[in-house]
Amino acid sequence: MDILVIGGGGREHAICWSLSKSPKADKIYCAPGNAGIAEVAECVPIGVFEFDKLATFAKEKEVGLVVVGPDDPLAAGIVDVLEGEGLKVFGPRKNAAEIEGSKAFMKDLLHKYNIPTAAYRKFSDHAEALTYLREQPLPIVIKADGLAAGKGVTVAYSREEAEQALEDMMVSRIFGESGSQVVIEEFLAGQEMSILAFVDGETVRPMPAAQDHKPVFDGDKGPNTGGMGTYSPLPHIDDSIIREAVEKIIVPTAKAMVSEGRPFRGVLFAGLMISPDGTPKTVEFNARFGDPETQVVLPRLKSDLLEIFLAAVEGRLESLDIQWTDEAAVCVVLASEGYPGSYPKGVPIAGLDEGGREGLIFHAGTAFGPDGGIVTSGGRVLGVVGLGAGIAEAREAAYAKANRISFDGKQNRTDIAAKALLRQ
Ligand code: AMP
Ligand code: GLY
């Protein structure tokens, strides 16, 4: 079967790489892809919002499956459009993708079905929001309702910071329409954990848990990014906590979506906070694979990803046997100078040539330069993955590889997965 993957980041590279190992996969196309994806798929220069062109291409090539990577085309209804053209698509329809596209929708859903999450209020009037905000204890969390490239959340530790964030979102509209409504939410203390699950309506098949590092600098300092590095599994978090998160949060949420007439089909990604007493609560839901969570989860998949996608689309997940390795994986993101602010593009990258299993390198923002060499083209440039028997070994492998890659202005965190080692 030929397949079309939509997107062009590290997540899509990991998806294409994993699909390319399936005996059932013939040609893999990726729109628009990137310079690394070009090693495992044929890149097609169509943007993720060009729904009509994507549909025409997929029909012309008679692809058996379309897989959608990023959040924004999902929120804009790409799945509905492609399905309307008779294509088989892995990903949630627009009304189900709203669980990520609107934080207010997500919070109301969880509240209605008694699913554990932080207390909250939503506002579309700045003055009302400000009055409420001033009555709340610190720290306090302020979230733009809509999508904001992973940057629409401020955890404020001072009044000034909180009020500034509210003004930026609601008055200055730094995230555009995404800030026309905001959610003000109770601060949850604890350990973060991500659980991604394959979901087809009510059936939830969780993937191994992973942990991201959102702030740009070591020690969780600096502004939030899309994610600076991940690891899986989480040796310092009890299996019973992970089971509780699946049973009390992810499964009830999938059921709630069915009850609401918005059955979710695709990857449901729960961002969770584990309180100091060991209780998981929901921080957010995403309607897609995480980036860079996917880069550490898919290398641990023993089963055939294409079979899983097809089973999810056809509603057969319940009867599928999905297997994972016991290996650990660590992903270190190499980013451009200035990220998550503005950054240069077109910077030549050296040291990429030693691929192979010992150091999978997933390209996030790369392109071919004028002389055919690989250059930077995004804020997050590469996700360097190390595998090993445990986190320590995987981490060493990832950093050894990451340190051999160079480009002007390269920045990366040096403490990815360090937390797991401290508590092991
Ligand atoms: P989100 O984009 O919703 O994942 O939020 C980004 C980050 O903000 C999360 O990964 C958390 O670190 C933090 N965050 C969001 N909501 C809360 C909360 N209620 N309490 C504490 N931290 C939060
Ligand atoms: N790494 C966080 C996300 O994909 O949303």
Short mmCIF file of C-alpha atoms and ligand atoms in Angstrom, two decimals:
data_model
loop_
_atom_site.label_atom_id
_atom_site.label_comp_id
_atom_site.label_asym_id
_atom_site.label_seq_id
_atom_site.Cartn_x
_atom_site.Cartn_y
_atom_site.Cartn_z
CA MET A 1 0.00 0.00 0.00
CA ASP A 2 1.18 3.53 -0.74
CA ILE A 3 0.83 6.07 2.07
CA LEU A 4 0.74 9.86 2.33
CA VAL A 5 2.01 11.42 5.57
CA ILE A 6 1.16 15.09 6.10
CA GLY A 7 3.62 17.34 7.95
CA GLY A 8 7.31 18.10 7.88
CA GLY A 9 8.80 17.94 11.37
CA GLY A 10 10.61 15.49 13.61
CA ARG A 11 7.35 13.76 14.49
CA GLU A 12 6.58 13.11 10.84
CA HIS A 13 10.14 11.88 10.26
CA ALA A 14 9.67 9.35 13.06
CA ILE A 15 6.27 8.32 11.65
CA CYS A 16 7.66 7.89 8.10
CA TRP A 17 10.66 5.98 9.46
CA SER A 18 8.47 3.63 11.46
CA LEU A 19 6.05 3.11 8.54
CA SER A 20 8.96 2.40 6.21
CA LYS A 21 9.71 -0.73 8.26
CA SER A 22 6.28 -2.21 7.54
CA PRO A 23 6.32 -5.05 5.00
CA LYS A 24 2.93 -3.78 3.83
CA ALA A 25 4.18 -0.26 3.06
CA ASP A 26 5.20 0.41 -0.52
CA LYS A 27 5.78 4.00 -1.45
CA ILE A 28 5.60 6.61 1.31
CA TYR A 29 4.94 10.21 0.33
CA CYS A 30 5.35 13.08 2.77
CA ALA A 31 3.92 16.57 2.24
CA PRO A 32 5.87 18.74 2.58
CA GLY A 33 8.51 16.63 4.42
CA ASN A 34 12.06 17.82 5.03
CA ALA A 35 15.64 16.89 4.14
CA GLY A 36 15.76 13.97 6.60
CA ILE A 37 12.33 12.64 5.70
CA ALA A 38 13.58 12.49 2.10
CA GLU A 39 15.68 9.47 3.14
CA VAL A 40 12.61 7.36 3.89
CA ALA A 41 9.84 8.99 1.85
CA GLU A 42 9.28 10.97 -1.32
CA CYS A 43 8.74 14.58 -0.31
CA VAL A 44 5.91 16.38 -2.11
CA PRO A 45 5.91 20.20 -2.12
CA ILE A 46 2.34 20.69 -0.90
CA GLY A 47 1.61 22.63 2.29
CA VAL A 48 -0.38 21.15 5.17
CA PHE A 49 -3.23 23.63 4.63
CA GLU A 50 -3.61 22.96 0.90
CA PHE A 51 -6.41 20.47 1.50
CA ASP A 52 -7.64 20.35 -2.11
CA LYS A 53 -4.17 19.78 -3.53
CA LEU A 54 -3.47 17.12 -0.93
CA ALA A 55 -6.73 15.35 -1.77
CA THR A 56 -6.03 15.50 -5.51
CA PHE A 57 -2.51 14.17 -5.00
CA ALA A 58 -3.64 11.33 -2.72
CA LYS A 59 -6.35 10.28 -5.16
CA GLU A 60 -4.04 10.49 -8.16
CA LYS A 61 -1.48 8.27 -6.43
CA GLU A 62 -4.24 6.00 -5.12
CA VAL A 63 -2.75 5.98 -1.62
CA GLY A 64 -4.33 3.47 0.74
CA LEU A 65 -3.92 5.67 3.80
CA VAL A 66 -3.32 9.31 4.71
CA VAL A 67 -1.72 10.06 8.09
CA VAL A 68 -1.99 13.61 9.49
CA GLY A 69 0.82 14.74 11.83
CA PRO A 70 0.33 18.38 12.96
CA ASP A 71 -2.38 19.93 15.11
CA ASP A 72 -3.40 22.94 13.06
CA PRO A 73 -4.66 21.18 9.90
CA LEU A 74 -6.51 18.73 12.18
CA ALA A 75 -8.19 21.61 14.00
CA ALA A 76 -9.06 23.14 10.62
CA GLY A 77 -10.85 19.96 9.52
CA ILE A 78 -8.41 18.31 7.12
CA VAL A 79 -9.71 14.84 7.97
CA ASP A 80 -13.30 15.76 7.11
CA VAL A 81 -12.17 17.15 3.76
CA LEU A 82 -10.03 14.14 2.81
CA GLU A 83 -12.65 11.64 3.97
CA GLY A 84 -15.19 13.56 1.92
CA GLU A 85 -13.02 12.75 -1.09
CA GLY A 86 -13.23 9.04 -0.28
CA LEU A 87 -9.77 8.73 1.29
CA LYS A 88 -8.90 6.60 4.32
CA VAL A 89 -7.38 8.91 6.94
CA PHE A 90 -5.70 8.32 10.30
CA GLY A 91 -6.49 11.31 12.50
CA PRO A 92 -9.48 12.85 14.29
CA ARG A 93 -12.22 14.76 12.51
CA LYS A 94 -12.63 18.46 13.24
CA ASN A 95 -15.22 18.01 15.98
CA ALA A 96 -12.93 15.55 17.81
CA ALA A 97 -9.73 17.57 17.23
CA GLU A 98 -11.41 20.35 19.19
CA ILE A 99 -10.18 18.62 22.34
CA GLU A 100 -6.82 20.22 21.49
CA GLY A 101 -8.04 23.17 19.42
CA SER A 102 -10.04 24.71 22.27
CA LYS A 103 -8.86 24.53 25.85
CA ALA A 104 -12.27 25.81 26.98
CA PHE A 105 -13.97 22.89 25.21
CA MET A 106 -11.52 20.44 26.77
CA LYS A 107 -11.97 21.83 30.27
CA ASP A 108 -15.78 21.86 29.99
CA LEU A 109 -15.75 18.25 28.75
CA LEU A 110 -13.57 17.04 31.61
CA HIS A 111 -15.64 18.97 34.12
CA LYS A 112 -18.91 17.53 32.77
CA TYR A 113 -17.63 13.95 32.96
CA ASN A 114 -15.80 14.33 36.29
CA ILE A 115 -12.38 13.61 34.84
CA PRO A 116 -9.53 14.87 37.05
CA THR A 117 -8.10 18.24 35.97
CA ALA A 118 -7.17 21.61 37.51
CA ALA A 119 -10.00 23.95 38.62
CA TYR A 120 -10.58 26.71 36.02
CA ARG A 121 -12.68 29.58 34.74
CA LYS A 122 -12.93 30.79 31.14
CA PHE A 123 -13.24 34.39 29.99
CA SER A 124 -13.74 36.31 26.78
CA ASP A 125 -13.76 39.73 28.45
CA HIS A 126 -10.43 41.16 29.58
CA ALA A 127 -11.80 43.23 32.47
CA GLU A 128 -13.68 40.27 33.94
CA ALA A 129 -10.67 38.04 33.55
CA LEU A 130 -8.48 40.60 35.29
CA THR A 131 -10.85 40.94 38.24
CA TYR A 132 -10.92 37.18 38.70
CA LEU A 133 -7.17 36.87 38.23
CA ARG A 134 -6.52 39.42 41.01
CA GLU A 135 -8.47 37.24 43.47
CA GLN A 136 -6.47 34.08 42.74
CA PRO A 137 -3.49 32.75 44.69
CA LEU A 138 -0.10 32.47 42.99
CA PRO A 139 1.25 30.72 41.02
CA ILE A 140 -1.60 30.84 38.51
CA VAL A 141 -1.86 29.48 34.98
CA ILE A 142 -3.18 31.49 32.03
CA LYS A 143 -3.96 29.78 28.73
CA ALA A 144 -5.00 31.06 25.34
CA ASP A 145 -8.04 29.04 24.27
CA GLY A 146 -6.82 28.19 20.78
CA LEU A 147 -3.66 26.78 19.24
CA ALA A 148 -0.46 28.77 19.76
CA ALA A 149 2.41 26.51 18.65
CA GLY A 150 2.79 25.18 22.20
CA LYS A 151 3.46 28.69 23.52
CA GLY A 152 0.00 29.81 24.64
CA VAL A 153 0.43 28.90 28.31
CA THR A 154 1.93 31.09 31.02
CA VAL A 155 2.60 29.76 34.48
CA ALA A 156 2.82 33.04 36.39
CA TYR A 157 4.65 33.33 39.70
CA SER A 158 4.01 37.06 40.15
CA ARG A 159 1.02 39.37 39.73
CA GLU A 160 2.86 41.41 37.08
CA GLU A 161 3.64 38.34 35.02
CA ALA A 162 0.06 37.08 35.28
CA GLU A 163 -1.49 40.40 34.29
CA GLN A 164 1.01 40.86 31.46
CA ALA A 165 0.20 37.41 30.05
CA LEU A 166 -3.50 38.17 30.16
CA GLU A 167 -3.00 41.49 28.42
CA ASP A 168 -0.72 39.94 25.78
CA MET A 169 -3.31 37.31 24.96
CA MET A 170 -6.58 39.26 25.24
CA VAL A 171 -5.61 42.82 24.36
CA SER A 172 -2.43 42.71 22.24
CA ARG A 173 -3.61 39.41 20.74
CA ILE A 174 -0.10 38.02 20.37
CA PHE A 175 -1.66 34.67 19.47
CA GLY A 176 -4.32 36.27 17.27
CA GLU A 177 -7.83 34.81 17.59
CA SER A 178 -6.48 32.02 19.80
CA GLY A 179 -6.49 34.58 22.62
CA SER A 180 -10.06 35.83 22.18
CA GLN A 181 -10.97 33.44 24.99
CA VAL A 182 -8.67 32.47 27.86
CA VAL A 183 -8.73 29.83 30.55
CA ILE A 184 -7.40 30.78 33.98
CA GLU A 185 -6.46 27.66 35.81
CA GLU A 186 -5.30 26.46 39.21
CA PHE A 187 -1.58 25.66 39.35
CA LEU A 188 -0.83 21.96 39.72
CA ALA A 189 2.43 21.02 41.39
CA GLY A 190 4.17 17.75 40.64
CA GLN A 191 5.83 15.66 37.95
CA GLU A 192 4.73 15.85 34.36
CA MET A 193 4.14 12.84 32.17
CA SER A 194 2.78 12.34 28.67
CA ILE A 195 0.75 9.33 27.65
CA LEU A 196 -0.10 8.94 23.99
CA ALA A 197 -2.72 6.39 23.03
CA PHE A 198 -4.07 4.94 19.82
CA VAL A 199 -7.82 5.44 19.99
CA ASP A 200 -10.70 4.30 17.82
CA GLY A 201 -13.84 5.57 19.51
CA GLU A 202 -13.98 3.75 22.85
CA THR A 203 -10.94 1.53 22.50
CA VAL A 204 -7.79 3.03 24.01
CA ARG A 205 -4.41 1.37 23.43
CA PRO A 206 -1.80 3.36 25.36
CA MET A 207 1.78 3.73 24.22
CA PRO A 208 4.61 3.75 26.80
CA ALA A 209 4.73 6.96 28.87
CA ALA A 210 7.21 9.70 27.98
CA GLN A 211 8.38 12.98 29.49
CA ASP A 212 9.08 16.18 27.59
CA HIS A 213 11.22 19.18 28.60
CA LYS A 214 9.40 22.33 27.50
CA PRO A 215 11.52 25.23 28.78
CA VAL A 216 14.41 26.12 26.51
CA PHE A 217 17.23 26.08 29.09
CA ASP A 218 18.71 23.56 31.53
CA GLY A 219 17.00 23.31 34.89
CA ASP A 220 13.63 24.15 33.26
CA LYS A 221 14.61 27.81 32.89
CA GLY A 222 13.60 30.23 30.16
CA PRO A 223 10.53 30.41 27.94
CA ASN A 224 8.52 27.38 26.85
CA THR A 225 9.24 25.75 23.50
CA GLY A 226 7.56 23.04 21.47
CA GLY A 227 9.76 20.60 23.41
CA MET A 228 13.55 20.36 23.86
CA GLY A 229 13.87 16.66 24.54
CA THR A 230 12.08 13.54 25.71
CA TYR A 231 12.64 10.11 27.18
CA SER A 232 10.71 6.90 27.59
CA PRO A 233 10.03 4.88 29.70
CA LEU A 234 9.80 6.78 33.01
CA PRO A 235 11.61 4.49 35.44
CA HIS A 236 10.89 6.76 38.41
CA ILE A 237 7.11 6.68 37.94
CA ASP A 238 5.18 3.70 39.23
CA ASP A 239 3.27 1.56 36.75
CA SER A 240 0.23 1.87 39.00
CA ILE A 241 0.18 5.65 38.42
CA ILE A 242 0.40 5.14 34.68
CA ARG A 243 -2.46 2.61 34.86
CA GLU A 244 -4.55 5.03 36.91
CA ALA A 245 -3.98 7.76 34.34
CA VAL A 246 -5.17 5.48 31.56
CA GLU A 247 -8.18 4.15 33.47
CA LYS A 248 -9.34 7.36 35.16
CA ILE A 249 -8.40 9.93 32.53
CA ILE A 250 -7.77 8.66 29.00
CA VAL A 251 -10.41 5.91 28.78
CA PRO A 252 -13.18 8.09 30.31
CA THR A 253 -12.22 10.94 27.97
CA ALA A 254 -12.48 8.70 24.90
CA LYS A 255 -15.89 7.52 26.16
CA ALA A 256 -16.98 11.10 26.83
CA MET A 257 -16.11 12.04 23.26
CA VAL A 258 -18.27 9.19 21.99
CA SER A 259 -21.14 10.31 24.25
CA GLU A 260 -20.79 13.84 22.91
CA GLY A 261 -21.15 12.56 19.35
CA ARG A 262 -17.51 13.37 18.60
CA PRO A 263 -15.83 9.95 18.54
CA PHE A 264 -12.07 10.34 18.58
CA ARG A 265 -10.02 8.34 16.13
CA GLY A 266 -6.28 8.83 15.98
CA VAL A 267 -3.69 9.53 18.65
CA LEU A 268 -5.04 11.03 21.85
CA PHE A 269 -2.20 12.54 23.83
CA ALA A 270 -2.72 13.28 27.50
CA GLY A 271 -0.41 15.78 29.19
CA LEU A 272 -0.63 14.89 32.88
CA MET A 273 0.60 16.21 36.21
CA ILE A 274 1.26 13.68 38.95
CA SER A 275 0.69 15.35 42.29
CA PRO A 276 3.16 14.68 45.13
CA ASP A 277 0.68 12.13 46.55
CA GLY A 278 0.76 10.18 43.28
CA THR A 279 -2.57 11.23 41.75
CA PRO A 280 -2.54 12.07 38.05
CA LYS A 281 -4.53 15.06 36.78
CA THR A 282 -5.03 16.31 33.24
CA VAL A 283 -3.04 19.34 32.11
CA GLU A 284 -4.00 19.14 28.46
CA PHE A 285 -5.14 16.90 25.65
CA ASN A 286 -3.62 16.88 22.21
CA ALA A 287 -5.25 15.32 19.18
CA ARG A 288 -2.08 13.96 17.57
CA PHE A 289 1.33 12.45 18.20
CA GLY A 290 3.63 14.58 20.37
CA ASP A 291 6.72 16.21 19.00
CA PRO A 292 9.30 15.15 20.28
CA GLU A 293 7.47 12.40 22.26
CA THR A 294 6.98 10.38 19.06
CA GLN A 295 10.73 10.30 18.50
CA VAL A 296 11.23 8.23 21.69
CA VAL A 297 8.01 6.21 21.58
CA LEU A 298 7.98 4.86 18.02
CA PRO A 299 11.55 3.47 18.16
CA ARG A 300 10.26 1.29 21.03
CA LEU A 301 7.37 -0.11 18.95
CA LYS A 302 7.88 -3.76 17.97
CA SER A 303 4.58 -4.09 16.10
CA ASP A 304 3.82 -2.78 12.64
CA LEU A 305 2.71 0.89 12.78
CA LEU A 306 0.82 0.62 9.50
CA GLU A 307 -1.26 -2.28 10.89
CA ILE A 308 -2.09 -0.16 13.93
CA PHE A 309 -3.14 2.84 11.84
CA LEU A 310 -5.34 0.67 9.64
CA ALA A 311 -6.89 -1.05 12.65
CA ALA A 312 -7.67 2.33 14.21
CA VAL A 313 -9.26 3.65 11.03
CA GLU A 314 -11.30 0.47 10.61
CA GLY A 315 -12.34 0.27 14.29
CA ARG A 316 -10.39 -2.94 15.00
CA LEU A 317 -7.95 -1.72 17.66
CA GLU A 318 -9.46 -3.89 20.37
CA SER A 319 -8.39 -7.14 18.72
CA LEU A 320 -4.88 -5.97 17.83
CA ASP A 321 -1.80 -7.15 19.69
CA ILE A 322 0.57 -4.18 20.11
CA GLN A 323 4.06 -4.89 21.43
CA TRP A 324 6.80 -2.64 22.75
CA THR A 325 10.46 -3.25 23.55
CA ASP A 326 11.86 -2.86 27.07
CA GLU A 327 14.58 -0.60 25.73
CA ALA A 328 14.90 3.01 26.79
CA ALA A 329 15.02 5.93 24.36
CA VAL A 330 16.22 9.51 24.90
CA CYS A 331 15.78 12.34 22.37
CA VAL A 332 17.88 15.50 22.55
CA VAL A 333 16.63 18.39 20.40
CA LEU A 334 19.23 20.55 18.68
CA ALA A 335 17.75 23.99 18.10
CA SER A 336 18.71 27.16 16.23
CA GLU A 337 20.21 30.17 17.99
CA GLY A 338 17.42 32.40 19.30
CA TYR A 339 14.70 29.72 19.43
CA PRO A 340 11.90 29.94 20.67
CA GLY A 341 12.27 33.55 19.50
CA SER A 342 13.36 34.38 15.96
CA TYR A 343 16.26 32.43 14.51
CA PRO A 344 18.37 32.28 11.34
CA LYS A 345 17.74 29.73 8.59
CA GLY A 346 19.96 28.14 5.98
CA VAL A 347 22.86 27.42 8.36
CA PRO A 348 24.92 24.42 7.13
CA ILE A 349 24.89 21.34 9.38
CA ALA A 350 27.94 19.10 9.79
CA GLY A 351 28.30 15.64 11.33
CA LEU A 352 25.02 14.14 10.14
CA ASP A 353 26.46 11.35 8.06
CA GLU A 354 26.72 8.65 10.69
CA GLY A 355 23.07 7.49 10.83
CA GLY A 356 22.16 3.99 11.89
CA ARG A 357 20.43 2.50 14.87
CA GLU A 358 23.03 3.63 17.38
CA GLY A 359 21.86 7.17 16.91
CA LEU A 360 18.62 7.73 15.07
CA ILE A 361 18.44 11.32 13.92
CA PHE A 362 15.00 12.69 13.22
CA HIS A 363 15.00 15.94 11.27
CA ALA A 364 12.66 18.64 12.56
CA GLY A 365 13.62 21.75 10.61
CA THR A 366 16.07 20.99 7.81
CA ALA A 367 16.24 21.61 4.08
CA PHE A 368 18.66 21.09 1.22
CA GLY A 369 20.95 24.09 0.72
CA PRO A 370 21.95 25.51 -2.68
CA ASP A 371 24.90 23.09 -2.94
CA GLY A 372 22.80 20.07 -1.94
CA GLY A 373 24.10 19.97 1.64
CA ILE A 374 21.69 19.90 4.57
CA VAL A 375 20.95 23.26 6.24
CA THR A 376 18.75 24.45 9.09
CA SER A 377 15.25 25.66 8.27
CA GLY A 378 13.43 25.75 11.60
CA GLY A 379 13.70 26.57 15.30
CA ARG A 380 13.97 22.96 16.29
CA VAL A 381 16.43 21.45 13.82
CA LEU A 382 17.13 17.84 14.80
CA GLY A 383 15.99 15.27 17.36
CA VAL A 384 18.90 12.99 18.14
CA VAL A 385 17.76 9.70 19.66
CA GLY A 386 19.81 7.27 21.69
CA LEU A 387 18.61 3.78 22.60
CA GLY A 388 19.91 1.57 25.40
CA ALA A 389 19.07 -1.01 28.02
CA GLY A 390 18.20 1.79 30.45
CA ILE A 391 17.85 5.57 30.48
CA ALA A 392 21.51 6.14 31.44
CA GLU A 393 22.75 4.18 28.45
CA ALA A 394 20.23 5.72 26.04
CA ARG A 395 21.10 9.18 27.30
CA GLU A 396 24.79 8.64 26.81
CA ALA A 397 24.18 7.40 23.27
CA ALA A 398 21.99 10.41 22.44
CA TYR A 399 24.46 12.98 23.77
CA ALA A 400 27.47 11.29 22.17
CA LYS A 401 25.73 11.58 18.82
CA ALA A 402 24.34 15.07 19.47
CA ASN A 403 27.80 16.37 20.34
CA ARG A 404 29.22 15.21 17.02
CA ILE A 405 26.70 17.29 15.09
CA SER A 406 27.51 20.95 14.64
CA PHE A 407 26.03 24.10 13.13
CA ASP A 408 26.52 27.77 13.94
CA GLY A 409 24.36 28.82 16.88
CA LYS A 410 23.40 25.23 17.83
CA GLN A 411 21.75 25.08 21.24
CA ASN A 412 20.51 22.12 23.22
CA ARG A 413 19.68 21.25 26.80
CA THR A 414 22.30 19.17 28.55
CA ASP A 415 19.95 17.77 31.20
CA ILE A 416 17.42 15.78 29.18
CA ALA A 417 16.30 12.74 31.22
CA ALA A 418 18.52 13.77 34.14
CA LYS A 419 15.49 13.69 36.44
CA ALA A 420 14.91 10.03 35.70
CA LEU A 421 18.46 9.17 36.77
CA LEU A 422 18.26 11.12 40.03
CA ARG A 423 15.22 9.21 41.18
CA GLN A 424 16.04 5.78 39.84
P1 AMP B 1 0.27 22.99 27.69
O1 AMP B 1 0.59 23.72 26.43
O2 AMP B 1 -1.16 23.02 28.09
O3 AMP B 1 0.92 21.63 27.73
O4 AMP B 1 1.06 23.75 28.85
C1 AMP B 1 2.43 23.96 28.74
C2 AMP B 1 3.09 23.67 30.05
O5 AMP B 1 2.61 24.54 31.05
C3 AMP B 1 2.78 22.27 30.59
O6 AMP B 1 3.61 21.30 30.04
C4 AMP B 1 3.03 22.48 32.06
O7 AMP B 1 4.41 22.43 32.35
C5 AMP B 1 2.55 23.88 32.30
N1 AMP B 1 1.18 23.88 32.80
C6 AMP B 1 0.03 23.94 32.09
N2 AMP B 1 -1.04 23.91 32.90
C7 AMP B 1 -0.57 23.83 34.16
C8 AMP B 1 -1.18 23.77 35.47
N3 AMP B 1 -2.49 23.82 35.63
N4 AMP B 1 -0.36 23.69 36.53
C9 AMP B 1 0.98 23.67 36.40
N5 AMP B 1 1.62 23.73 35.21
C10 AMP B 1 0.86 23.81 34.10
N1 GLY B 2 5.89 18.01 22.92
C1 GLY B 2 4.65 18.55 23.21
C2 GLY B 2 3.67 18.51 22.12
O1 GLY B 2 3.86 17.88 21.09
O2 GLY B 2 2.64 19.13 22.27
#
